[in-house]
CSV table of C-alpha atoms and ligand atoms in Angstrom, one decimal:
chain,number,residue,atom,x,y,z
G,1,MET,CA,20.7,21.6,-9.5
G,2,GLU,CA,22.4,19.8,-6.6
G,3,ARG,CA,19.6,17.4,-6.5
G,4,ILE,CA,19.9,16.4,-10.2
G,5,GLN,CA,23.7,16.1,-9.8
G,6,SER,CA,23.4,13.8,-6.8
G,7,ALA,CA,20.6,11.8,-8.6
G,8,ILE,CA,23.0,11.4,-11.6
G,9,SER,CA,25.8,10.3,-9.3
G,10,LYS,CA,23.5,7.8,-7.6
G,11,ALA,CA,22.4,6.4,-11.0
G,12,ARG,CA,26.1,6.1,-12.0
G,13,GLU,CA,26.9,4.2,-8.8
G,14,ALA,CA,24.0,1.9,-9.3
G,15,ARG,CA,25.2,1.2,-12.9
G,16,ARG,CA,28.8,0.6,-11.7
G,17,ALA,CA,27.5,-1.8,-9.1
G,18,LEU,CA,25.9,-3.8,-11.8
G,19,ASP,CA,28.8,-3.6,-14.2
G,20,PRO,CA,32.0,-2.9,-12.3
G,21,GLN,CA,34.1,-2.9,-15.5
G,22,GLY,CA,31.8,-0.3,-17.0
G,23,PRO,CA,31.8,0.7,-20.7
G,24,ALA,CA,35.0,2.1,-22.1
G,25,THR,CA,35.0,5.9,-22.3
G,26,VAL,CA,37.1,7.1,-25.2
G,27,ALA,CA,37.0,10.8,-25.7
G,28,ALA,CA,37.6,12.0,-29.2
G,29,ASP,CA,41.0,13.7,-29.7
G,30,PRO,CA,40.0,17.3,-30.3
G,31,ALA,CA,43.5,18.3,-31.2
G,32,ALA,CA,43.5,15.9,-34.1
G,33,THR,CA,40.2,17.2,-35.3
G,34,SER,CA,41.2,20.9,-35.2
G,35,GLU,CA,44.5,20.3,-36.9
G,36,ALA,CA,42.8,18.9,-40.0
G,37,ARG,CA,40.6,22.0,-40.4
G,38,PRO,CA,41.4,25.4,-41.7
G,39,ALA,CA,40.7,28.1,-39.1
G,40,ALA,CA,41.3,31.5,-40.7
G,41,PRO,CA,38.4,33.0,-42.6
G,42,GLN,CA,39.3,33.6,-46.3
G,43,GLU,CA,38.0,36.0,-48.9
G,44,ARG,CA,35.9,33.3,-50.7
G,45,ALA,CA,34.1,32.5,-47.4
G,46,VAL,CA,33.0,36.1,-47.2
G,47,GLU,CA,31.7,35.8,-50.8
G,48,ALA,CA,30.0,32.5,-50.0
G,49,TRP,CA,28.2,34.0,-47.0
G,50,SER,CA,27.0,37.1,-48.9
G,51,GLY,CA,25.7,34.7,-51.7
G,52,LEU,CA,23.3,33.0,-49.3
G,53,MET,CA,19.6,33.8,-49.4
G,54,GLU,CA,18.7,36.1,-46.5
G,55,PHE,CA,16.0,35.1,-44.1
G,56,ARG,CA,14.4,37.7,-41.7
G,57,PRO,CA,12.6,35.9,-38.9
G,58,ASN,CA,9.2,37.2,-37.8
G,59,GLU,CA,9.3,38.2,-34.1
G,60,HIS,CA,5.8,36.8,-33.5
G,61,VAL,CA,6.7,33.4,-34.9
G,62,LEU,CA,9.8,33.3,-32.8
G,63,GLU,CA,7.9,34.3,-29.7
G,64,ARG,CA,5.4,31.5,-30.3
G,65,GLY,CA,8.3,29.0,-30.4
G,66,ARG,CA,10.0,30.5,-27.3
G,67,VAL,CA,12.8,31.8,-29.4
G,68,VAL,CA,14.0,34.8,-27.5
G,69,SER,CA,17.6,35.4,-28.5
G,70,LEU,CA,17.4,37.3,-31.8
G,71,THR,CA,18.1,40.5,-29.7
G,72,SER,CA,19.8,41.0,-26.4
G,73,ASN,CA,17.2,41.1,-23.6
G,74,ALA,CA,16.5,39.7,-20.2
G,75,ALA,CA,15.2,36.4,-21.6
G,76,SER,CA,18.3,35.9,-23.8
G,77,VAL,CA,20.7,36.1,-20.8
G,78,PRO,CA,20.8,32.3,-20.1
G,79,PHE,CA,21.6,31.7,-23.8
G,80,ASP,CA,24.2,34.4,-23.9
G,81,SER,CA,25.9,32.8,-20.9
G,82,MET,CA,25.7,29.3,-22.5
G,83,ARG,CA,27.2,30.9,-25.7
G,84,THR,CA,30.1,32.4,-23.7
G,85,ARG,CA,30.9,29.0,-22.0
G,86,LEU,CA,30.6,27.2,-25.3
G,87,LEU,CA,32.9,29.6,-27.2
G,88,TYR,CA,35.5,29.3,-24.4
G,89,LEU,CA,35.4,25.5,-24.7
G,90,ILE,CA,35.5,25.3,-28.5
G,91,ARG,CA,38.4,27.7,-28.7
G,92,ASP,CA,40.2,25.9,-25.9
G,93,LYS,CA,39.6,22.4,-27.3
G,94,GLY,CA,39.6,23.1,-31.0
G,95,TRP,CA,36.1,21.8,-31.4
G,96,ARG,CA,33.9,22.9,-34.3
G,97,ARG,CA,30.8,20.6,-34.6
G,98,ILE,CA,28.5,20.7,-31.6
G,99,ALA,CA,25.4,18.5,-31.4
G,100,VAL,CA,22.4,19.0,-29.2
G,101,THR,CA,20.4,15.9,-28.1
G,102,SER,CA,18.3,14.8,-25.2
G,103,PRO,CA,17.2,11.5,-23.6
G,104,GLY,CA,13.6,11.6,-24.7
G,105,PRO,CA,11.5,13.7,-27.0
G,106,GLY,CA,10.3,17.2,-26.3
G,107,CYS,CA,13.0,18.3,-23.9
G,108,GLY,CA,13.7,21.5,-25.8
G,109,LYS,CA,16.6,20.7,-28.2
G,110,THR,CA,15.2,22.7,-31.1
G,111,THR,CA,14.3,25.6,-28.9
G,112,ILE,CA,17.7,25.7,-27.3
G,113,SER,CA,19.7,25.1,-30.5
G,114,LEU,CA,17.9,28.0,-32.1
G,115,ASN,CA,18.3,30.3,-29.2
G,116,LEU,CA,21.9,29.5,-28.8
G,117,ALA,CA,22.5,30.0,-32.6
G,118,LEU,CA,20.7,33.4,-32.5
G,119,SER,CA,22.7,34.4,-29.5
G,120,LEU,CA,25.9,33.5,-31.3
G,121,SER,CA,24.7,35.4,-34.4
G,122,ARG,CA,25.0,38.7,-32.4
G,123,LEU,CA,28.7,38.3,-32.2
G,124,ALA,CA,30.3,39.8,-35.3
G,125,ASP,CA,33.5,37.7,-35.2
G,126,VAL,CA,31.7,34.4,-34.9
G,127,ARG,CA,30.2,32.6,-37.8
G,128,THR,CA,27.7,29.9,-36.9
G,129,VAL,CA,26.0,27.2,-39.1
G,130,LEU,CA,22.9,25.6,-37.5
G,131,ILE,CA,21.7,22.4,-39.1
G,132,ASP,CA,18.4,20.5,-38.6
G,133,ALA,CA,19.7,16.9,-38.1
G,134,ASP,CA,16.4,15.6,-36.7
G,135,LEU,CA,15.6,14.0,-40.1
G,136,ARG,CA,12.6,11.9,-39.0
G,137,ARG,CA,10.8,14.9,-37.4
G,138,PRO,CA,12.4,18.1,-38.7
G,139,ALA,CA,11.1,21.1,-36.8
G,140,LEU,CA,13.8,23.8,-37.0
G,141,GLY,CA,12.3,25.4,-40.1
G,142,LYS,CA,8.8,25.6,-38.6
G,143,THR,CA,10.0,27.0,-35.3
G,144,LEU,CA,12.0,29.6,-37.2
G,145,GLY,CA,9.2,30.3,-39.7
G,146,VAL,CA,11.1,29.3,-42.8
G,147,SER,CA,8.4,28.7,-45.4
G,148,ALA,CA,10.6,28.0,-48.4
G,149,ARG,CA,10.9,24.3,-49.1
G,150,HIS,CA,14.5,23.7,-48.2
G,151,GLN,CA,15.8,20.2,-47.7
G,152,PHE,CA,19.3,20.2,-46.2
G,153,SER,CA,19.2,16.4,-46.1
G,154,ASP,CA,19.8,16.6,-49.9
G,155,VAL,CA,23.1,18.3,-49.2
G,156,LEU,CA,23.9,15.6,-46.7
G,157,ALA,CA,23.1,13.0,-49.4
G,158,GLY,CA,25.5,14.7,-51.8
G,159,LYS,CA,22.6,15.6,-54.1
G,160,ALA,CA,22.5,19.4,-53.7
G,161,ASP,CA,24.8,22.4,-53.2
G,162,PRO,CA,24.8,23.7,-49.6
G,163,ALA,CA,24.1,27.3,-51.0
G,164,ARG,CA,20.6,26.1,-52.2
G,165,HIS,CA,19.5,24.9,-48.8
G,166,LEU,CA,21.1,27.3,-46.3
G,167,VAL,CA,19.5,30.6,-45.4
G,168,ARG,CA,21.4,33.5,-43.8
G,169,ILE,CA,20.1,35.4,-40.8
G,170,GLY,CA,22.1,38.6,-40.3
G,171,ASP,CA,25.7,38.4,-41.5
G,172,SER,CA,27.0,35.4,-39.5
G,173,LEU,CA,24.3,32.7,-39.0
G,174,ALA,CA,23.4,30.2,-41.7
G,175,VAL,CA,20.6,27.7,-41.1
G,176,GLY,CA,19.9,24.5,-42.9
G,177,THR,CA,16.3,23.3,-42.5
G,178,ASN,CA,14.3,20.4,-43.9
G,179,CYS,CA,10.7,20.6,-45.0
G,180,ALA,CA,10.1,16.8,-45.1
G,181,ALA,CA,11.1,13.8,-43.1
G,182,VAL,CA,13.8,11.6,-44.5
G,183,PRO,CA,13.6,7.8,-44.8
G,184,ASN,CA,16.7,5.8,-43.8
G,185,SER,CA,17.9,8.8,-41.8
G,186,ALA,CA,20.4,6.8,-39.6
G,187,GLU,CA,22.1,5.5,-42.7
G,188,LEU,CA,22.2,8.9,-44.2
G,189,LEU,CA,23.8,10.4,-41.1
G,190,GLN,CA,26.5,7.8,-41.1
G,191,SER,CA,27.2,7.9,-44.8
G,192,PRO,CA,30.5,9.1,-46.3
G,193,ASN,CA,28.3,11.6,-48.3
G,194,ALA,CA,27.2,13.3,-45.0
G,195,GLN,CA,30.8,13.5,-43.9
G,196,HIS,CA,31.9,15.0,-47.2
G,197,ALA,CA,28.9,17.5,-47.1
G,198,LEU,CA,29.9,18.8,-43.7
G,199,ASP,CA,33.5,19.0,-44.7
G,200,LEU,CA,32.4,21.0,-47.8
G,201,VAL,CA,30.2,23.4,-45.7
G,202,GLU,CA,33.2,24.0,-43.4
G,203,GLU,CA,35.6,24.6,-46.2
G,204,THR,CA,33.2,26.9,-48.1
G,205,TYR,CA,31.8,28.9,-45.2
G,206,GLN,CA,34.5,28.5,-42.6
G,207,PRO,CA,32.2,28.7,-39.6
G,208,SER,CA,33.6,29.2,-36.1
G,209,LEU,CA,31.2,26.4,-35.2
G,210,MET,CA,28.4,24.3,-36.5
G,211,LEU,CA,25.4,23.4,-34.3
G,212,PHE,CA,23.3,20.3,-35.0
G,213,ASP,CA,19.7,19.9,-33.7
G,214,LEU,CA,19.6,16.1,-33.3
G,215,PRO,CA,16.7,13.7,-32.5
G,216,PRO,CA,16.4,12.3,-28.9
G,217,MET,CA,18.8,9.5,-28.0
G,218,LEU,CA,16.5,6.9,-26.5
G,219,VAL,CA,13.9,6.8,-29.3
G,220,ASN,CA,16.0,5.5,-32.3
G,221,ASP,CA,19.6,5.3,-33.3
G,222,ASP,CA,19.8,8.5,-35.4
G,223,ALA,CA,21.4,10.6,-32.7
G,224,LEU,CA,24.1,8.0,-32.0
G,225,ALA,CA,24.7,7.7,-35.7
G,226,ALA,CA,25.1,11.5,-36.0
G,227,VAL,CA,27.4,12.0,-33.0
G,228,THR,CA,30.2,10.1,-34.8
G,229,LEU,CA,30.4,13.2,-37.0
G,230,MET,CA,30.6,15.6,-34.1
G,231,ASP,CA,33.4,17.0,-31.9
G,232,ALA,CA,31.1,17.4,-28.9
G,233,VAL,CA,27.5,17.2,-27.7
G,234,ILE,CA,25.2,19.1,-25.3
G,235,VAL,CA,22.5,17.0,-23.6
G,236,VAL,CA,19.2,18.8,-22.9
G,237,ALA,CA,17.2,17.3,-20.1
G,238,ALA,CA,13.7,18.3,-19.2
G,239,ALA,CA,13.0,18.8,-15.5
G,240,GLY,CA,10.2,16.5,-14.4
G,241,ALA,CA,10.4,14.4,-17.6
G,242,SER,CA,14.0,13.2,-18.0
G,243,THR,CA,15.1,10.8,-15.2
G,244,ALA,CA,18.6,10.8,-13.7
G,245,ALA,CA,19.1,7.3,-15.0
G,246,GLU,CA,18.1,8.3,-18.5
G,247,ILE,CA,20.5,11.3,-18.4
G,248,ASP,CA,23.3,9.2,-17.1
G,249,ARG,CA,22.7,6.5,-19.8
G,250,CYS,CA,22.8,9.2,-22.5
G,251,GLU,CA,26.0,10.8,-21.1
G,252,GLN,CA,27.6,7.4,-20.8
G,253,GLU,CA,26.7,6.3,-24.4
G,254,LEU,CA,27.7,9.7,-25.8
G,255,ALA,CA,31.0,9.8,-23.9
G,256,SER,CA,32.1,6.6,-25.6
G,257,ARG,CA,31.7,8.3,-29.0
G,258,THR,CA,32.5,12.0,-28.5
G,259,ASN,CA,33.0,14.7,-26.0
G,260,VAL,CA,30.1,15.7,-23.7
G,261,VAL,CA,30.0,19.5,-23.1
G,262,GLY,CA,27.4,19.2,-20.3
G,263,VAL,CA,23.7,18.8,-19.4
G,264,VAL,CA,21.3,21.7,-19.8
G,265,LEU,CA,18.3,21.3,-17.5
G,266,ASN,CA,15.4,22.8,-19.3
G,267,LYS,CA,11.8,23.5,-18.3
G,268,CYS,CA,12.7,24.1,-14.6
G,269,ARG,CA,9.6,25.8,-13.1
G,270,TYR,CA,11.1,26.6,-9.7
G,271,LEU,CA,14.4,28.3,-10.5
G,272,ASP,CA,15.8,31.2,-8.6
G,273,LYS,CA,15.2,34.5,-10.5
G,274,SER,CA,19.0,34.9,-11.0
G,275,GLU,CA,18.9,31.7,-13.0
G,276,GLY,CA,16.6,33.2,-15.6
G,277,TYR,CA,14.4,31.5,-18.2
G,278,GLY,CA,14.2,28.0,-16.8
G,279,TYR,CA,17.6,26.7,-18.0
G,280,ASP,CA,20.4,25.4,-15.8
G,281,TYR,CA,23.7,24.1,-17.0
G,282,HIS,CA,26.5,21.9,-15.6
X,301,LIG,N1,12.1,26.3,-21.1
X,301,LIG,C1,10.9,25.9,-21.6
X,301,LIG,N2,9.7,26.1,-20.9
X,301,LIG,C2,8.6,25.7,-21.3
X,301,LIG,N3,8.4,25.1,-22.6
X,301,LIG,C3,9.4,24.9,-23.3
X,301,LIG,C4,10.8,25.3,-22.8
X,301,LIG,N4,11.6,24.9,-23.8
X,301,LIG,C5,10.9,24.4,-24.8
X,301,LIG,N5,9.6,24.4,-24.5
X,301,LIG,C6,8.5,23.9,-25.3
X,301,LIG,O1,8.5,22.5,-25.3
X,301,LIG,C7,8.1,22.0,-26.6
X,301,LIG,C8,9.2,21.0,-27.1
X,301,LIG,O2,10.3,21.9,-27.4
X,301,LIG,P1,11.3,21.5,-28.6
X,301,LIG,O3,10.6,21.3,-29.8
X,301,LIG,O4,12.4,22.5,-28.6
X,301,LIG,O5,11.9,20.1,-28.0
X,301,LIG,P2,12.7,19.0,-28.8
X,301,LIG,O6,13.5,18.4,-27.7
X,301,LIG,O7,13.4,19.6,-29.9
X,301,LIG,O8,11.6,18.0,-29.2
X,301,LIG,P3,11.7,16.8,-30.2
X,301,LIG,O9,12.3,15.7,-29.4
X,301,LIG,O10,10.3,16.5,-30.6
X,301,LIG,O11,12.6,17.2,-31.3
X,301,LIG,C9,7.9,23.2,-27.5
X,301,LIG,O12,6.5,23.4,-27.5
X,301,LIG,C10,8.6,24.3,-26.8
X,301,LIG,O13,8.1,25.6,-27.1
X,302,LIG,MG1,13.4,19.0,-31.9
């Protein structure tokens, strides 16, 4: 952990040496965001949730995808603690839309988004909506085992009702998956239709938070396009795969567009037992 932090600091110093002015860092104003959004759940939101199609995940499918947080157990502990920190932050800052991205592919964004969402779903007073926003390579539905042909991108495009493409797990988690890749995904993610669709989901379901499984940052511009819709973002780095310079570049680019919650270091093979399932967070 200390090593990665010191490596990130070194990469930052190296970048500053090259560009002493540095890029401007403008954090979004969370107060302005929260003010515009209703907070208290209303009767019609309860009805809207109960009207969603229920999905019961299969334990074996979840296990295959390293999804361990459906129930509380030793493996879910790191996600439960991530959940606690995130809830504290979103309540404190008034954030609602939280994205998950990474520098390169395969760092564990989908696995972590899903585990975090399932961990949140065990809290009765917290409503969570998890959206697959990796529109070029949607994987959330497969990891979760959703076989119905849902296409949440149609909701983002303003072509479908959210209720048709969200499934409910338990009473307080709704998941929007995609069964097919979407052409022009960056354009869709930046479109007014996508903004309106997310506003509509918030208004209808009044979630405590929305989580978005994004594509990796350094592969195409989809993630950067999507973060403009977000209040904050979590960066997932993979130990041994993501370099400190890549993590720093991501943090820097993201911080100029939204709030960065922190970096989750995933796939750590040599963590202390007390640190659990190979995740570390700063
Ligand atoms: N902590 C971990 N330890 C070992 N393997 C892991 C861990 N987390 C995720 N994986 C595995 O790594 C692979 C990639 O994970 P995942 O699909 O969640 O990454 P991703 O960042 O969403 O990838 P992509 O960029 O393709 O969307 C999967 O096979 C997943 O099961
Ligand atoms: Mg993924």
